[in-house]
Coordinates of C-alpha atoms in Angstrom, one line a residue:
Chain J
M1284 CA 23.5 -27.8 35.4
L1285 CA 26.1 -28.0 32.7
Q1286 CA 24.0 -30.6 30.6
T1287 CA 20.9 -27.8 31.3
V1288 CA 23.3 -25.2 30.3
A1289 CA 24.4 -27.3 27.3
E1290 CA 20.7 -28.1 26.1
N1291 CA 19.7 -24.7 26.4
D1292 CA 22.4 -23.4 23.9
Q1293 CA 21.6 -26.5 21.5
N1294 CA 17.9 -25.4 22.1
R1295 CA 18.8 -21.2 21.3
L1296 CA 17.3 -21.1 18.0
L1297 CA 17.8 -17.7 17.6
Q1298 CA 19.8 -15.2 19.8
V1299 CA 19.4 -11.1 19.5
E1300 CA 22.3 -9.2 20.9
R1301 CA 22.1 -5.6 21.7
L1302 CA 19.7 -4.6 18.7
S1303 CA 19.7 -0.7 17.7
Q1304 CA 17.5 0.7 14.7
Q1305 CA 17.9 4.4 14.3
R1306 CA 15.6 6.4 11.8
Q1307 CA 15.5 9.7 11.1
G1308 CA 17.8 10.5 13.6
R1309 CA 15.1 9.0 16.3
L1310 CA 16.3 6.0 18.1
I1311 CA 13.7 3.2 17.8
L1312 CA 15.3 0.0 19.3
K1313 CA 17.6 0.7 21.9
R1314 CA 20.1 -2.4 22.4
V1315 CA 17.8 -4.5 22.3
S1316 CA 19.1 -8.7 23.5
L1317 CA 16.7 -11.8 23.9
A1318 CA 17.1 -15.6 22.7
C1319 CA 14.0 -17.4 21.0
L1320 CA 14.1 -21.5 22.1
R1321 CA 13.1 -24.2 20.0
R1322 CA 9.5 -25.4 20.6
Q1323 CA 9.1 -22.1 22.6
L1324 CA 6.9 -19.6 21.8
T1325 CA 6.8 -16.2 22.6
V1326 CA 4.9 -13.0 22.6
L1327 CA 6.1 -9.8 22.1
T1328 CA 3.9 -7.0 23.6
G1329 CA 4.4 -3.3 24.0
P1330 CA 2.7 0.1 23.9
S1331 CA 2.1 1.5 19.4
G1332 CA 5.2 2.8 18.0
G1333 CA 7.5 0.7 21.1
G1334 CA 9.5 -0.8 18.0
K1335 CA 7.9 -4.3 18.1
S1336 CA 7.6 -4.8 14.6
T1337 CA 10.8 -2.7 13.8
L1338 CA 12.6 -5.8 15.7
L1339 CA 10.9 -8.2 13.8
R1340 CA 11.7 -6.7 10.4
L1341 CA 15.4 -6.9 11.3
L1342 CA 14.9 -10.6 12.5
N1343 CA 14.5 -12.0 8.7
R1344 CA 16.5 -9.0 7.6
L1345 CA 13.5 -6.8 5.8
D1346 CA 15.5 -4.4 7.2
E1347 CA 18.9 -3.7 8.3
P1348 CA 19.8 -2.4 12.1
T1349 CA 22.2 0.5 12.7
E1350 CA 24.1 -1.3 15.3
G1351 CA 24.1 -5.1 17.1
R1352 CA 23.4 -8.5 15.6
V1353 CA 21.1 -11.7 15.2
L1354 CA 22.2 -15.3 15.1
L1355 CA 20.8 -18.1 14.0
N1356 CA 21.8 -21.2 15.1
G1357 CA 24.7 -19.4 16.4
S1358 CA 25.6 -18.1 13.2
D1359 CA 25.2 -14.4 12.0
I1360 CA 22.2 -13.8 9.6
S1361 CA 24.3 -10.9 8.0
S1362 CA 26.7 -14.1 6.6
L1363 CA 23.1 -16.5 5.2
P1364 CA 22.2 -15.2 1.5
P1365 CA 19.2 -13.6 2.1
V1366 CA 16.5 -15.7 0.5
Q1367 CA 18.0 -18.7 2.3
L1368 CA 17.0 -16.9 5.9
R1369 CA 14.0 -16.2 4.8
C1370 CA 12.6 -19.4 3.9
R1371 CA 14.2 -20.8 8.1
V1372 CA 12.8 -17.5 9.6
A1373 CA 9.5 -17.1 8.6
M1374 CA 7.1 -14.3 8.6
V1375 CA 3.6 -13.4 8.3
L1376 CA 2.9 -9.5 8.1
Q1377 CA 0.2 -8.0 10.2
R1378 CA -2.3 -7.6 7.1
P1379 CA -2.7 -11.1 5.3
T1380 CA -1.6 -9.9 1.5
M1381 CA -2.9 -12.8 -1.1
F1382 CA -1.1 -13.0 -4.5
S1383 CA -4.1 -12.7 -7.6
G1384 CA -4.8 -16.2 -8.2
S1385 CA -6.4 -19.4 -5.8
V1386 CA -5.9 -20.4 -2.7
L1387 CA -3.9 -23.3 -4.0
E1388 CA -1.8 -21.3 -6.2
N1389 CA -1.2 -19.0 -2.9
L1390 CA -0.1 -21.8 -0.8
Q1391 CA 2.6 -22.6 -4.1
S1392 CA 4.0 -19.0 -4.4
S1393 CA 6.9 -19.4 -2.3
F1394 CA 7.9 -22.6 -4.4
R1395 CA 7.6 -20.6 -7.5
L1396 CA 8.9 -17.4 -6.8
R1397 CA 12.0 -19.4 -5.5
R1398 CA 11.4 -21.2 -9.3
E1399 CA 11.0 -25.0 -7.6
P1400 CA 9.0 -27.2 -8.9
L1401 CA 5.4 -26.7 -7.7
P1402 CA 3.7 -29.2 -5.1
P1403 CA 0.0 -30.4 -6.6
A1404 CA -2.9 -30.2 -4.4
D1405 CA -3.0 -33.7 -3.0
S1406 CA 0.8 -33.9 -1.9
A1407 CA 1.1 -34.7 0.9
E1408 CA 3.3 -30.5 2.1
I1409 CA 0.1 -29.3 1.0
Q1410 CA -2.3 -31.5 2.9
H1411 CA -0.1 -31.5 6.2
V1412 CA -0.3 -27.4 6.2
L1413 CA -4.0 -27.6 5.1
T1414 CA -4.7 -29.8 8.2
L1415 CA -2.3 -28.1 10.8
C1416 CA -4.1 -24.4 9.7
G1417 CA -7.5 -26.1 9.6
I1418 CA -8.1 -24.9 6.3
D1419 CA -11.1 -26.8 4.3
S1420 CA -9.7 -28.5 1.4
D1421 CA -12.7 -27.1 -0.8
L1422 CA -11.2 -23.4 -0.6
L1423 CA -7.8 -24.5 -2.7
P1424 CA -9.6 -23.6 -6.1
R1425 CA -11.7 -20.6 -4.7
S1426 CA -10.2 -17.5 -5.3
A1427 CA -8.1 -16.0 -2.4
D1428 CA -9.1 -12.5 -2.1
R1429 CA -13.0 -13.7 -1.9
L1430 CA -11.9 -15.1 2.1
S1431 CA -12.5 -13.9 5.1
I1432 CA -9.8 -11.9 6.7
G1433 CA -9.8 -14.9 9.1
Q1434 CA -9.6 -17.5 6.3
Q1435 CA -6.8 -15.2 4.1
Q1436 CA -4.7 -15.4 8.3
R1437 CA -4.6 -19.2 7.8
V1438 CA -3.6 -19.0 4.2
S1439 CA -0.5 -16.6 5.2
L1440 CA -0.1 -18.9 7.9
A1441 CA 0.1 -22.2 5.8
R1442 CA 1.9 -20.4 3.4
A1443 CA 4.5 -19.3 5.0
L1444 CA 5.1 -23.0 7.1
L1445 CA 5.3 -24.2 3.2
T1446 CA 9.1 -22.7 3.4
S1447 CA 9.7 -25.3 5.9
P1448 CA 10.7 -22.5 8.5
Q1449 CA 12.4 -22.8 11.9
I1450 CA 11.4 -19.7 13.4
L1451 CA 8.2 -18.5 12.4
L1452 CA 7.8 -14.3 13.4
L1453 CA 4.2 -13.2 13.1
D1454 CA 2.9 -9.6 13.6
E1455 CA -0.1 -9.6 15.2
P1456 CA -2.0 -12.7 13.4
T1457 CA -5.0 -12.4 16.1
S1458 CA -5.8 -8.5 15.5
A1459 CA -8.2 -9.4 12.4
L1460 CA -9.8 -12.2 14.3
D1461 CA -12.9 -12.4 16.7
R1462 CA -12.5 -14.6 19.9
P1463 CA -13.3 -18.0 19.1
S1464 CA -10.7 -17.5 15.9
A1465 CA -8.2 -16.2 17.6
D1466 CA -8.4 -18.9 20.7
R1467 CA -7.6 -21.8 17.3
L1468 CA -5.2 -19.5 16.0
G1469 CA -3.0 -19.9 19.3
E1470 CA -3.8 -23.4 19.8
L1471 CA -2.5 -24.4 16.7
L1472 CA 0.5 -21.9 17.4
R1473 CA 1.2 -23.8 20.3
Q1474 CA 0.6 -27.0 18.4
L1475 CA 3.5 -26.1 15.8
C1476 CA 5.8 -25.4 18.4
R1477 CA 5.0 -28.7 21.0
E1478 CA 4.5 -30.8 17.2
E1479 CA 6.7 -29.3 14.6
G1480 CA 9.0 -28.7 16.9
L1481 CA 9.1 -24.5 15.4
A1482 CA 10.2 -21.8 17.6
V1483 CA 7.6 -18.9 17.5
L1484 CA 7.9 -15.0 18.2
M1485 CA 4.8 -13.1 18.1
I1486 CA 3.9 -9.5 18.6
S1487 CA 0.2 -9.6 20.0
H1488 CA -2.0 -7.3 22.3
D1489 CA -4.5 -9.9 23.1
L1490 CA -3.0 -10.6 26.9
R1491 CA -5.7 -13.0 27.2
L1492 CA -4.5 -15.4 24.7
A1493 CA -0.9 -14.7 25.9
E1494 CA -1.4 -15.6 29.7
R1495 CA -2.9 -19.0 28.1
I1496 CA -0.3 -20.0 25.1
A1497 CA 2.9 -18.0 26.2
D1498 CA 6.5 -19.9 27.5
Q1499 CA 7.7 -16.5 27.2
V1500 CA 6.7 -12.8 27.3
L1501 CA 8.7 -9.6 26.2
F1502 CA 7.2 -6.4 27.2
L1503 CA 8.8 -3.6 24.8
S1504 CA 8.4 -0.3 25.7
G1505 CA 10.4 2.7 24.1
G1506 CA 12.3 0.5 22.0
E1507 CA 13.5 -1.5 25.0
I1508 CA 12.4 -4.6 26.8
V1509 CA 11.3 -3.7 29.9
E1510 CA 10.5 -6.7 31.1
Q1511 CA 10.8 -10.2 30.3
G1512 CA 9.6 -13.9 31.8
G1513 CA 7.0 -16.4 31.9
A1514 CA 3.3 -15.3 31.1
E1515 CA 3.2 -15.1 34.8
I1516 CA 4.5 -12.0 34.6
L1517 CA 1.2 -10.5 33.0
Q1518 CA -0.7 -11.6 36.6
R1519 CA 2.3 -10.1 38.3
P1520 CA 3.9 -7.1 36.6
A1521 CA 7.3 -5.9 38.5
T1522 CA 7.9 -3.0 36.7
E1523 CA 5.3 0.1 36.8
Q1524 CA 5.5 0.5 33.0
L1525 CA 3.9 -2.9 32.0
Q1526 CA 1.4 -2.4 35.6
N1527 CA 0.1 1.1 33.7
F1528 CA 0.1 -0.9 30.3
L1529 CA -1.6 -3.6 31.9
A1530 CA -4.2 -1.1 33.4
E1531 CA -5.4 0.1 29.7
P1532 CA -8.7 -0.6 29.0
L1533 CA -8.1 -0.8 25.6
L1534 CA -6.2 -3.9 26.0
R1535 CA -9.1 -6.5 27.4
K1536 CA -11.6 -5.3 24.8
P1537 CA -11.1 -8.6 22.9
E1538 CA -12.4 -10.6 25.9
E1539 CA -15.3 -8.3 27.1
G1540 CA -16.5 -8.2 23.8
A1541 CA -17.0 -12.5 23.9
L1542 CA -18.9 -12.4 26.7
Chain L
M521 CA 6.0 24.1 -52.4
I522 CA 4.3 27.7 -52.4
D523 CA 6.1 29.8 -49.4
L524 CA 4.3 31.8 -47.0
T525 CA 5.1 35.4 -46.9
L526 CA 5.1 37.3 -43.8
L527 CA 1.9 38.7 -44.9
D528 CA 0.5 35.2 -44.8
L529 CA 1.6 34.6 -41.4
A530 CA 0.0 37.6 -40.3
L531 CA -3.2 36.6 -41.8
V532 CA -3.5 33.1 -39.9
Y533 CA -2.8 34.9 -36.6
G534 CA -5.4 37.2 -37.1
L535 CA -7.3 33.7 -36.3
I536 CA -5.7 33.7 -32.8
L537 CA -7.4 36.7 -32.1
L538 CA -10.5 35.8 -33.5
C539 CA -9.9 33.1 -30.5
A540 CA -8.7 35.8 -28.2
A541 CA -12.0 37.5 -28.9
L542 CA -14.3 34.4 -28.6
V543 CA -12.9 34.2 -25.3
R544 CA -12.6 37.6 -24.1
L545 CA -16.9 37.5 -25.0
R546 CA -17.3 34.6 -22.7
G547 CA -15.3 36.7 -20.2
G548 CA -12.2 34.6 -19.9
E549 CA -8.1 35.4 -19.8
V550 CA -6.8 36.0 -23.1
G551 CA -3.2 36.8 -21.6
G552 CA -2.4 32.9 -21.5
L553 CA -3.7 32.3 -24.7
L554 CA -1.3 35.5 -26.3
I555 CA 1.5 34.3 -24.7
A556 CA 1.2 31.1 -26.0
A557 CA 0.7 32.0 -29.2
L558 CA 3.6 33.8 -29.7
R559 CA 5.9 31.7 -28.3
M560 CA 5.0 29.2 -30.7
G561 CA 6.0 31.7 -33.2
L562 CA 9.0 32.7 -31.5
Q563 CA 10.2 29.0 -30.9
L564 CA 9.5 28.0 -34.3
F565 CA 11.9 30.4 -35.8
L566 CA 14.6 30.1 -33.6
V567 CA 14.5 26.3 -34.4
G568 CA 14.4 27.2 -38.3
Y569 CA 17.3 29.4 -37.9
V570 CA 19.2 26.8 -35.9
L571 CA 18.5 23.9 -38.5
H572 CA 19.3 26.2 -41.5
L573 CA 22.6 26.5 -40.0
I574 CA 23.1 22.8 -39.2
F575 CA 21.9 22.4 -42.5
A576 CA 24.3 24.6 -44.1
F577 CA 27.4 23.1 -41.8
E578 CA 27.3 19.5 -43.9
S579 CA 28.8 17.9 -40.7
A580 CA 28.4 15.4 -38.3
L581 CA 29.0 16.9 -35.0
P582 CA 26.2 19.9 -34.8
V583 CA 23.9 17.2 -35.2
L584 CA 24.8 14.7 -33.3
L585 CA 25.2 18.0 -30.7
V586 CA 21.3 18.5 -31.5
L587 CA 20.1 14.9 -31.0
L588 CA 22.2 14.9 -27.4
L589 CA 20.2 18.7 -26.7
M590 CA 16.9 17.2 -27.5
G591 CA 17.7 14.0 -25.6
A592 CA 18.4 15.8 -22.3
M593 CA 15.8 18.2 -22.9
A594 CA 13.4 14.6 -22.9
V595 CA 15.1 14.0 -19.5
H596 CA 14.3 17.3 -17.7
T597 CA 10.8 17.5 -19.4
V598 CA 9.7 13.8 -17.3
A599 CA 11.5 14.9 -14.8
G600 CA 8.9 18.0 -14.6
R601 CA 6.1 15.4 -15.4
I602 CA 6.5 12.7 -12.6
K603 CA 5.0 13.3 -9.4
E604 CA 7.7 11.2 -7.8
R605 CA 11.4 10.3 -8.9
M606 CA 12.7 7.3 -8.2
P607 CA 16.1 6.6 -7.1
H608 CA 19.2 7.9 -9.5
F609 CA 16.5 9.0 -11.7
Y610 CA 18.4 11.5 -14.1
K611 CA 21.2 8.2 -14.5
V612 CA 18.4 5.5 -14.8
V613 CA 16.0 7.6 -17.3
G614 CA 19.4 9.4 -19.8
S615 CA 20.7 5.9 -19.7
A616 CA 17.3 4.2 -20.8
M617 CA 16.9 7.2 -23.7
L618 CA 20.0 7.5 -25.2
V619 CA 20.2 3.3 -25.8
G620 CA 16.3 3.4 -26.1
C621 CA 16.1 6.4 -28.9
G622 CA 19.8 6.6 -29.8
G623 CA 19.4 2.7 -30.6
G624 CA 16.3 3.5 -32.5
T625 CA 17.4 6.3 -34.7
I626 CA 20.6 4.6 -35.6
Y627 CA 18.8 1.7 -36.5
F628 CA 16.3 3.5 -38.5
C629 CA 18.0 6.7 -40.1
V630 CA 21.6 5.1 -40.6
L631 CA 21.1 1.3 -41.7
V632 CA 17.6 1.1 -43.0
I633 CA 17.0 4.4 -44.8
G634 CA 21.0 4.9 -45.7
P635 CA 21.1 8.5 -46.7
D636 CA 24.1 10.1 -47.8
P637 CA 26.0 11.2 -46.0
W638 CA 24.8 9.0 -43.4
Y639 CA 24.4 12.4 -40.5
N640 CA 21.9 14.1 -43.4
P641 CA 20.1 16.1 -40.8
R642 CA 16.8 16.6 -43.0
Y643 CA 16.6 13.0 -42.0
L644 CA 17.9 12.7 -38.8
I645 CA 16.8 15.5 -36.8
P646 CA 12.8 15.2 -37.5
L647 CA 13.0 11.6 -37.0
A648 CA 14.9 11.3 -33.8
G649 CA 12.7 13.8 -33.0
M650 CA 9.3 12.2 -32.8
I651 CA 11.4 9.4 -31.6
I652 CA 12.6 11.3 -28.9
G653 CA 9.1 12.8 -28.2
N654 CA 7.4 9.3 -28.4
A655 CA 9.9 7.7 -26.0
M656 CA 9.6 10.7 -23.6
T657 CA 5.7 10.2 -23.1
G658 CA 6.9 6.6 -22.2
A659 CA 9.4 7.1 -20.1
S660 CA 7.1 9.5 -17.8
L661 CA 4.5 6.8 -17.6
A662 CA 6.9 4.0 -17.1
A663 CA 8.7 6.4 -14.2
E664 CA 5.4 7.1 -12.9
R665 CA 3.5 4.1 -12.6
L666 CA 7.1 2.5 -11.0
S667 CA 7.0 4.4 -8.0
E668 CA 3.1 4.6 -8.0
E669 CA 3.4 0.6 -8.1
I670 CA 5.8 -0.1 -5.7
R671 CA 4.5 1.8 -3.2
S672 CA 0.9 0.5 -3.6
R673 CA 2.3 -3.3 -3.9
R674 CA 4.7 -2.7 -0.5
D675 CA 3.4 -5.8 1.3
E676 CA 2.6 -7.4 -1.6
I677 CA 6.5 -7.0 -2.3
E678 CA 7.4 -7.7 1.2
T679 CA 5.5 -10.4 1.3
A680 CA 6.9 -12.4 -1.3
L681 CA 10.2 -11.5 0.1
C682 CA 9.6 -13.4 3.1
L683 CA 8.8 -16.2 1.4
G684 CA 12.3 -16.4 -0.3
A685 CA 11.7 -14.3 -3.2
T686 CA 14.6 -12.1 -4.6
A687 CA 14.2 -8.6 -5.4
R688 CA 13.9 -9.3 -8.8
E689 CA 10.8 -11.6 -8.3
A690 CA 9.0 -10.1 -5.8
S691 CA 8.9 -6.6 -7.8
L692 CA 7.6 -8.3 -11.4
P693 CA 4.1 -7.5 -10.8
A694 CA 4.7 -3.8 -10.1
V695 CA 7.4 -4.1 -13.1
R696 CA 4.9 -5.4 -15.6
S697 CA 2.0 -3.5 -14.7
A698 CA 4.1 -0.6 -15.7
F699 CA 5.6 -1.4 -18.8
N700 CA 2.2 -2.3 -20.1
A701 CA 0.9 1.2 -19.0
A702 CA 3.7 2.6 -20.9
L703 CA 3.3 0.8 -24.5
I704 CA -1.0 1.4 -24.3
P705 CA -0.2 5.3 -26.0
S706 CA 1.7 3.4 -28.8
I707 CA -0.2 0.5 -29.6
N708 CA -3.2 3.0 -29.5
A709 CA -1.5 5.3 -32.1
M710 CA -0.6 2.2 -34.1
A711 CA -4.6 0.3 -33.9
A712 CA -6.2 4.2 -34.4
M713 CA -3.4 5.1 -37.6
G714 CA -5.4 5.9 -40.8
I715 CA -8.7 5.8 -39.7
V716 CA -8.8 8.4 -36.7
F717 CA -6.3 10.4 -37.9
L718 CA -4.2 11.1 -40.6
P719 CA -0.2 11.1 -38.8
G720 CA 1.1 14.2 -39.1
M721 CA 4.9 13.1 -40.6
M722 CA 2.9 11.8 -43.4
T723 CA 0.7 14.9 -44.0
G724 CA 3.4 16.7 -44.1
Q725 CA 5.7 14.8 -46.3
I726 CA 2.4 14.6 -48.9
L727 CA 2.2 18.1 -48.5
S728 CA 5.7 19.0 -49.5
G729 CA 5.2 16.7 -53.1
T730 CA 6.0 13.4 -51.5
E731 CA 4.4 10.5 -53.7
P732 CA 1.1 9.4 -51.0
M733 CA 2.7 5.8 -51.4
I734 CA 6.2 6.5 -50.2
A735 CA 4.4 8.7 -47.3
V736 CA 2.7 5.7 -46.2
K737 CA 5.6 3.4 -46.0
Y738 CA 7.6 5.8 -44.0
Q739 CA 4.6 6.2 -41.5
I740 CA 4.6 2.8 -41.3
A741 CA 8.2 2.8 -40.9
I742 CA 8.4 5.2 -38.1
M743 CA 5.3 4.1 -36.2
C744 CA 7.2 0.8 -35.5
V745 CA 10.4 2.4 -34.9
I746 CA 8.6 4.8 -32.8
T747 CA 7.3 1.5 -30.6
G748 CA 10.5 -0.5 -30.5
S749 CA 12.3 2.6 -29.1
V750 CA 9.1 3.2 -26.6
A751 CA 9.6 -0.5 -25.1
V752 CA 13.4 -0.5 -24.8
T753 CA 13.0 3.0 -23.1
S754 CA 10.6 2.0 -20.5
F755 CA 11.9 -1.5 -20.3
L756 CA 15.6 -0.5 -19.3
I757 CA 13.9 2.7 -17.0
L758 CA 11.7 -0.3 -15.3
Q759 CA 14.9 -2.7 -15.1
Q760 CA 16.9 -0.2 -13.5
G761 CA 14.8 1.8 -12.2
C762 CA 13.0 -1.3 -9.9
R763 CA 16.9 -2.3 -8.6
G764 CA 17.1 1.3 -6.8
Y765 CA 14.1 0.4 -4.6
F766 CA 15.8 -2.5 -3.3
S767 CA 19.1 -2.6 -1.1
P768 CA 21.8 -5.5 -2.3
H769 CA 20.2 -7.9 0.5
E770 CA 17.2 -8.0 -1.4
Q771 CA 15.2 -5.3 1.1
L772 CA 12.8 -2.7 -0.4
V773 CA 13.3 0.6 0.8
L774 CA 11.4 3.2 0.0
P775 CA 12.5 6.8 0.1
E776 CA 11.1 8.8 3.3
R777 CA 7.9 10.5 3.5
A778 CA 6.6 12.5 5.7
D779 CA 4.1 10.2 8.1

């Protein structure tokens, strides 16, 4: 028993303690606490305006919380230089944003922005993320803004992985994808957890995907975590709020579309 | 130079009346036109008297006071022209104008031309007026474009921050584009000089009896000084103004707008 607790502590990459965020006098997050473990995939779901994106932005310090703290490997993230923090806690924003230039230049952008030597196209690092994210190396010289949304999604994921993060934060990575692409991305994220040892925290409304790939599901509504547990809570919700949320017809749409 | 009598002025104001008649003929409103023409007369006579007084003073203090007043009016005009003021607008634009225009004026009037006495208002006031007027246009363009670029490139900037960029690195494309926009009028004016139009200062000097070649050299000199002052002013506005959009923790902080 003791050993398990110690192991858990060691695996606890990210710990969020009573995080609150107030904007224009409105409390958007209310003392939210959660933990993300190594090799674990967490899906954060809930109604729009419930505070999901706000929460994610606090975790790599794109915004400052009004109250509470975030611990990375046990140390408060406000004591880390933000630039360093963001390389350990990578985040892919909801709309994939490509910098002007080729796909390769986009992949190299984190190095360029940090004024580090650029890895060439045939370097092990670039080749590794290409394989991981399923990007054809023929795409490298192509102009990045000509890619499809799905391809851009993959490139932005690969770009984030090149900062060698410990944690990956994703804001609705599958919202612009069709069913098969969303499934492939889900598999990839699972693989990143299992094989690369990352912790993944993703916002998603795609509950069919969440049921398949999530180790942990957090239901955030009205700025509070109303229910949390394994993927099974999506089958057997304990709270009325999650039951109502799951009953919304819009949520199951991607699945129906694929049939 | 041949003086104009009040009768001469009355004769040219006749052309304004002709203009008003033509506007009325086509059913337009003449109120704005007549008020503008009267304002011009009154304002210029007022300025003439002030200049007359300052020339008579033969002291540096009133000259410097007039220059400061011109600069303050310019900052006020920029504030009125642009849609969205950056954080710390007056501090940023005021200090940039002071350095850019003050530096340009002193460099050109005192060091290059070297009149006796150094504050000779006959040189200092008209030349500083031209420098401040052009820097004002550059400052408006720089300030306007900066806020537009930061807002429209929000995703790009935050993506760069997420990839470990500092605020400075992340905002570089926005700053670059705003800086180019600020310099365009000066560059265009230099390229078109002498072909598309004969510049006002040169024409004025020739009218008042200056040797054309001297007038040409003055025109070339003032254009170089204007371009330099516009560049320094806009550069400082962008440099300092950009910082206002970020917190010390490399976070993009956009002033709230109603959703």
